[in-house]
Short mmCIF file of C-alpha atoms in Angstrom, two decimals:
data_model
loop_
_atom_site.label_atom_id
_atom_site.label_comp_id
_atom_site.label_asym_id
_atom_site.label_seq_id
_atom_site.Cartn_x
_atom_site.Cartn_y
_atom_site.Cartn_z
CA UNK A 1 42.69 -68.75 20.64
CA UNK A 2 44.28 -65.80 22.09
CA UNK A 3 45.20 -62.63 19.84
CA UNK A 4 48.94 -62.55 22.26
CA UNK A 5 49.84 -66.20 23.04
CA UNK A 6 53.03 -68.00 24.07
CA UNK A 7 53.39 -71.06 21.70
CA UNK A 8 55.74 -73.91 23.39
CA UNK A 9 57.95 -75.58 20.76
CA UNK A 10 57.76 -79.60 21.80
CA UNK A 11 61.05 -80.39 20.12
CA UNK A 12 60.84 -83.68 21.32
CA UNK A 13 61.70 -87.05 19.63
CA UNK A 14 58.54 -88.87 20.33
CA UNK A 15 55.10 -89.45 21.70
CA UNK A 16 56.06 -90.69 25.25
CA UNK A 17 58.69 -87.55 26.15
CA UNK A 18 55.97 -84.86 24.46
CA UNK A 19 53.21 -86.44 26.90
CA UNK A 20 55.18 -86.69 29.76
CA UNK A 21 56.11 -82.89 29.67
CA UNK A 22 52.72 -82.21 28.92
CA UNK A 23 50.88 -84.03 31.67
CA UNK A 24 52.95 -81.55 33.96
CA UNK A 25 50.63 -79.31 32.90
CA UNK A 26 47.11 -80.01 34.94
CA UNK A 27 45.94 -75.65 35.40
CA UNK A 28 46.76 -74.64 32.28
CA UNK A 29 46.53 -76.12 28.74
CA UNK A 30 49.37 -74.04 26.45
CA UNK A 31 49.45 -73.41 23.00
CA UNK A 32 52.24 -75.83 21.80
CA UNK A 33 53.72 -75.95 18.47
CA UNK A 34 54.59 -79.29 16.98
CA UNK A 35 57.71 -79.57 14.43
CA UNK A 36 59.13 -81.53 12.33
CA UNK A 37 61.22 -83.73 14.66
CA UNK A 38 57.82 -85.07 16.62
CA UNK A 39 55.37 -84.54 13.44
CA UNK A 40 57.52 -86.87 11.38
CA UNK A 41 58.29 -89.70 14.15
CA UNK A 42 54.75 -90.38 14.97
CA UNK A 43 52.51 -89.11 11.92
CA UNK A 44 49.66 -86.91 11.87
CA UNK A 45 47.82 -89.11 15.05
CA UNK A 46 50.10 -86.83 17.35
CA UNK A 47 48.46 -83.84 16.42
CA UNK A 48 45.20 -85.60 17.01
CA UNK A 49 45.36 -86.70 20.22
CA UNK A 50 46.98 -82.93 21.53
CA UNK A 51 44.33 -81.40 19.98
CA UNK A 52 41.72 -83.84 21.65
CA UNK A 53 43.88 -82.90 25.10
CA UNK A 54 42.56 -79.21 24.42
CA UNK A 55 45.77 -77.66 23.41
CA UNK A 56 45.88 -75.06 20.04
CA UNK A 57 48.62 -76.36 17.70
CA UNK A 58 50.75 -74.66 15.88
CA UNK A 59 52.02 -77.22 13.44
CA UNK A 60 55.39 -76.08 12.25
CA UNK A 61 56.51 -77.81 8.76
CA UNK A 62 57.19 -74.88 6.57
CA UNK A 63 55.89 -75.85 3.16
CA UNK A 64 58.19 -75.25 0.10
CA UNK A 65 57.19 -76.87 -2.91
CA UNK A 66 55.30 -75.86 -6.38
CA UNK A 67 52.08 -74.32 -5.91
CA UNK A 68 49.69 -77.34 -6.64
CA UNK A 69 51.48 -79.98 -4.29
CA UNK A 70 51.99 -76.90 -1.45
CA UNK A 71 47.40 -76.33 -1.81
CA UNK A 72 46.82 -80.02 -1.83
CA UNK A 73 49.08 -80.76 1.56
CA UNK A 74 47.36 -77.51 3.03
CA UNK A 75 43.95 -79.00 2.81
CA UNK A 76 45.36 -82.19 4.36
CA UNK A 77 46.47 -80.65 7.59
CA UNK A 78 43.24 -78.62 7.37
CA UNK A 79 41.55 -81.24 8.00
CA UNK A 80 43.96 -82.43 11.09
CA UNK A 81 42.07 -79.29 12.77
CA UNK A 82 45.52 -77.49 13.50
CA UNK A 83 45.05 -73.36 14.69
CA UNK A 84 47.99 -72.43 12.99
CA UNK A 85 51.02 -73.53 10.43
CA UNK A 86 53.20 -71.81 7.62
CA UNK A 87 55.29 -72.05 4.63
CA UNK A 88 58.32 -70.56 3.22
CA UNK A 89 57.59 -67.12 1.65
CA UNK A 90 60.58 -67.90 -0.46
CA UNK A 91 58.17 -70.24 -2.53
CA UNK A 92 56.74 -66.90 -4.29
CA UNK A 93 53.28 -65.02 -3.98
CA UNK A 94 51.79 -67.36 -6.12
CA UNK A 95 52.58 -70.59 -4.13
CA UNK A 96 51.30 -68.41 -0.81
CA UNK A 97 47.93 -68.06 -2.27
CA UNK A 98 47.52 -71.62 -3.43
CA UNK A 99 48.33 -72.46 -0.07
CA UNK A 100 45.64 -70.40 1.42
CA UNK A 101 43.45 -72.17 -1.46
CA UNK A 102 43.88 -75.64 -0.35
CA UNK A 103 43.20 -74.23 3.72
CA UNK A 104 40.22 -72.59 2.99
CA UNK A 105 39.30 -75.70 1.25
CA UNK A 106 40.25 -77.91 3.99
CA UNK A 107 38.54 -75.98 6.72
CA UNK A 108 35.40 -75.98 4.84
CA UNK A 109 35.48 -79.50 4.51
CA UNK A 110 35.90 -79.91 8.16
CA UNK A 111 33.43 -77.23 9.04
CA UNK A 112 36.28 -75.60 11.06
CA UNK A 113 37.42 -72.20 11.33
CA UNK A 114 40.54 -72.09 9.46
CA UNK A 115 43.90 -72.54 10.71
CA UNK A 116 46.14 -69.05 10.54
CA UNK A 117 48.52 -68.87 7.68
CA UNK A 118 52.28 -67.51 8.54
CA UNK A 119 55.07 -67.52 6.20
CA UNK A 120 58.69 -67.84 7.29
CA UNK A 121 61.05 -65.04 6.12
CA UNK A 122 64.37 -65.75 7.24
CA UNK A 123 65.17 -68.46 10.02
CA UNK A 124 66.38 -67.22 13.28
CA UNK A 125 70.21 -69.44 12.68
CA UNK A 126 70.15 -67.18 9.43
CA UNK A 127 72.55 -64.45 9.53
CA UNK A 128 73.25 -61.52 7.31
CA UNK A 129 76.22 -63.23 6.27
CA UNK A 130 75.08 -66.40 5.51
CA UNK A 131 72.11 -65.34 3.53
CA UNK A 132 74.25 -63.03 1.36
CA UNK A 133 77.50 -65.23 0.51
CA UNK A 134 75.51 -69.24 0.42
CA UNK A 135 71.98 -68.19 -1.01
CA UNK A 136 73.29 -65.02 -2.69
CA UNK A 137 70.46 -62.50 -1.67
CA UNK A 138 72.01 -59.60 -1.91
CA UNK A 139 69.94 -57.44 0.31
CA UNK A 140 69.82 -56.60 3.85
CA UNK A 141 68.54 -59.06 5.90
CA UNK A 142 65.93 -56.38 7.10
CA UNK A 143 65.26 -55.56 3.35
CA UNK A 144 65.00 -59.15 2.57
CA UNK A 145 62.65 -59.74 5.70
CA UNK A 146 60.28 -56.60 5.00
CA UNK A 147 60.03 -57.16 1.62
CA UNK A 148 59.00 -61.12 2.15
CA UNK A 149 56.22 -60.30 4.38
CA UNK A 150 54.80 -57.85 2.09
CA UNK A 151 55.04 -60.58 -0.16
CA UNK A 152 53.04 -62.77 1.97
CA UNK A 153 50.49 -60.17 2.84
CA UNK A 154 49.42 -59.72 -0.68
CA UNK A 155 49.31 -63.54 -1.56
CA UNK A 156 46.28 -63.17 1.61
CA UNK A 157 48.62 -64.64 4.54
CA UNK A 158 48.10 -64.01 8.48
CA UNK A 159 51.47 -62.76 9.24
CA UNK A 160 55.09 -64.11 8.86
CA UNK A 161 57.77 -65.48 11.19
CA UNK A 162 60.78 -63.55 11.79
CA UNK A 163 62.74 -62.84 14.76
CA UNK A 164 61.69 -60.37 17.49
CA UNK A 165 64.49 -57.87 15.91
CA UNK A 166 62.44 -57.65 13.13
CA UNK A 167 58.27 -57.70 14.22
CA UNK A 168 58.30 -53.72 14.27
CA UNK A 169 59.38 -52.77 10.89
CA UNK A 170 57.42 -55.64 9.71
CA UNK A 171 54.32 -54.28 11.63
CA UNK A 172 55.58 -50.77 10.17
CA UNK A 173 55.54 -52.05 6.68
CA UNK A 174 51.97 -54.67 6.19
CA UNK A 175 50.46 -53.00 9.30
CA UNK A 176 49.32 -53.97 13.01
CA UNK A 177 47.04 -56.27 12.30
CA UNK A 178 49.29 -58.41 9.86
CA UNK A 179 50.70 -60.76 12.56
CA UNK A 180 54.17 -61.71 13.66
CA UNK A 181 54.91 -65.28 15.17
CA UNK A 182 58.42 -64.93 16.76
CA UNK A 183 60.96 -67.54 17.73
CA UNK A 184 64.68 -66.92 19.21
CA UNK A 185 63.89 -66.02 22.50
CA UNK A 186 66.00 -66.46 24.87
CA UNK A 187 66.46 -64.87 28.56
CA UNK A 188 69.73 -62.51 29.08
CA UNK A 189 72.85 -64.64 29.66
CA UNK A 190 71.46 -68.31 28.56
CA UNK A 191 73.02 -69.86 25.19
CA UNK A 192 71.64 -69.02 22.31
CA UNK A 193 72.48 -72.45 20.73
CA UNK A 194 71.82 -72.91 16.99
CA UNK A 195 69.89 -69.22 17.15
CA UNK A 196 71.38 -65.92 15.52
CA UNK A 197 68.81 -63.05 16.38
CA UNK A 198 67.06 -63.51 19.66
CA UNK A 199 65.72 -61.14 22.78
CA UNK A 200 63.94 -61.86 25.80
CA UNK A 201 60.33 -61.83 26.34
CA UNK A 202 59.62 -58.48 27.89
CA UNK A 203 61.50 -57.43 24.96
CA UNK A 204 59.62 -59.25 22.37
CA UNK A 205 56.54 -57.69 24.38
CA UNK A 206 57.51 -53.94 24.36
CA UNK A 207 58.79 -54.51 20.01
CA UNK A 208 55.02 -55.42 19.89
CA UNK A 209 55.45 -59.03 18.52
CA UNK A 210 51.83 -61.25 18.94
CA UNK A 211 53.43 -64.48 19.33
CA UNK A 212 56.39 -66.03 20.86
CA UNK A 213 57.81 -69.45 20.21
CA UNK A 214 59.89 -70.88 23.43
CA UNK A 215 61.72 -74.01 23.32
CA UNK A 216 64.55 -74.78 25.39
CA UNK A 217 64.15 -72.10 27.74
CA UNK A 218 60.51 -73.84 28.91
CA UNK A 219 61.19 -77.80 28.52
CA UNK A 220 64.65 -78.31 29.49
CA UNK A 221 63.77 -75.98 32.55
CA UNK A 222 64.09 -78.05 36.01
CA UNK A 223 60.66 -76.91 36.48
CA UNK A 224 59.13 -76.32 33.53
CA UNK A 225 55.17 -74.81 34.41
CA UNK A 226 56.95 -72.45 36.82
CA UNK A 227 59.44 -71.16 33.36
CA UNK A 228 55.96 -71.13 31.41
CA UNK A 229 54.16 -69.32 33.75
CA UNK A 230 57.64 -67.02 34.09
CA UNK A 231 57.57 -66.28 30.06
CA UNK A 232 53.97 -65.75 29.85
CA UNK A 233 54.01 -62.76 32.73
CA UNK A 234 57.37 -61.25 30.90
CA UNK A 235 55.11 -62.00 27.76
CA UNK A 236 51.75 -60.61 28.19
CA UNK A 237 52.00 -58.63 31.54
#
């Protein structure tokens, strides 16, 4: 798995539309993250059979419950043999480190390397506005987002999710290595849809963000290797 990747979100409904984008593929096998959307329709066999295609998986479900429950589901998709997934660092420092727990646990099991650990900060669709009058944080976004990812760096964590807006000053804060996994991107002049803080590739690239997450931009592209190949050259040079 590469240290700078671009991770394709398949934010599709089921089994037959994720492999027929994917068999489009046939030079190139990308890292693709699977959500909750595809995860949930067609269990935990549709991370098996990607992986078995050669793909790395990211396996986006963001885990927010009390610490036991949160280590015991960790070692579960351990075992699935996923390269990444992630939790809500809202669920505290000590939930984050039982989570980490349960994937150590789960890789050892397997006698896999285990998975990366990210924890979510704020969601892209979150604005400053939102987060301070309906969940009544009263801080910055920024402040909110810094301070979460330190959070998540001392529970033991692999880096956070946050937009592209905010990889620097969360590299600035836990440190280059601590990774950032970055969704909202978007190319000058497309809609933004349900997203709030977004920026292009070459932008994410020059903030210094490791990974990107691209959705829409990629699959609902008329052709969508050729807008893969496009991100990954704005992406990684």
């Amino acid at each position: 798995m590469n240290k700078k990747d671009v991770i394709i979100a398949l934010d599709f409904k089921d089994r037959a539309e994720t492999m027929d984008f994917l068999q489009r593929f046939t030079d190139e096998k990308p890292f693709v993250k699977i959500g909750m959307e595809l995860f949930y329709g067609e269990g935990p066999d549709i991370v098996r059979e990607i992986k078995d295609r050669g793909h790395s998986i990211f396996l986006d479900l963001k885990l927010h419950d009390i610490p036991m429950t949160v280590k015991k589901a960790m070692k579960n998709l351990a075992l699935l043999g996923v390269d990444m997934t992630n939790l809500h660092c809202a669920g505290t420092i000590e939930m984050m480190k039982y989570a980490m727990d349960g994937l150590t646990e789960g890789a050892l099991e397997a006698g896999r390397e285990r998975a990366l650990l990210i924890g979510v900060t704020q969601l892209t669709s979150t604005s400053e506005e939102r987060m301070q009058k309906e969940l009544l944080i009263n801080a910055s976004i920024n402040d909110c987002i810094v301070k979460y990812a330190e959070n998540a760096k001392e529970a033991g964590l692999d880096g956070v999710v946050c937009s592209p807006l905010e990889a620097a000053m969360v590299k600035d804060a836990c440190g280059k290595s601590f990774l950032t996994v970055t969704p909202g991107i978007r190319y000058p002049g497309a809609e933004v849809q349900d997203q709030v803080r977004v920026t292009s590739p070459a932008d994410a690239r020059a903030i210094g963000t490791d990974y990107i997450v691209v959705g829409r931009p990629i699959t609902k592209a008329e052709d969508p290797v050729a807008a893969y190949r496009k991100v990954c050259a704005d992406f990684l040079g």
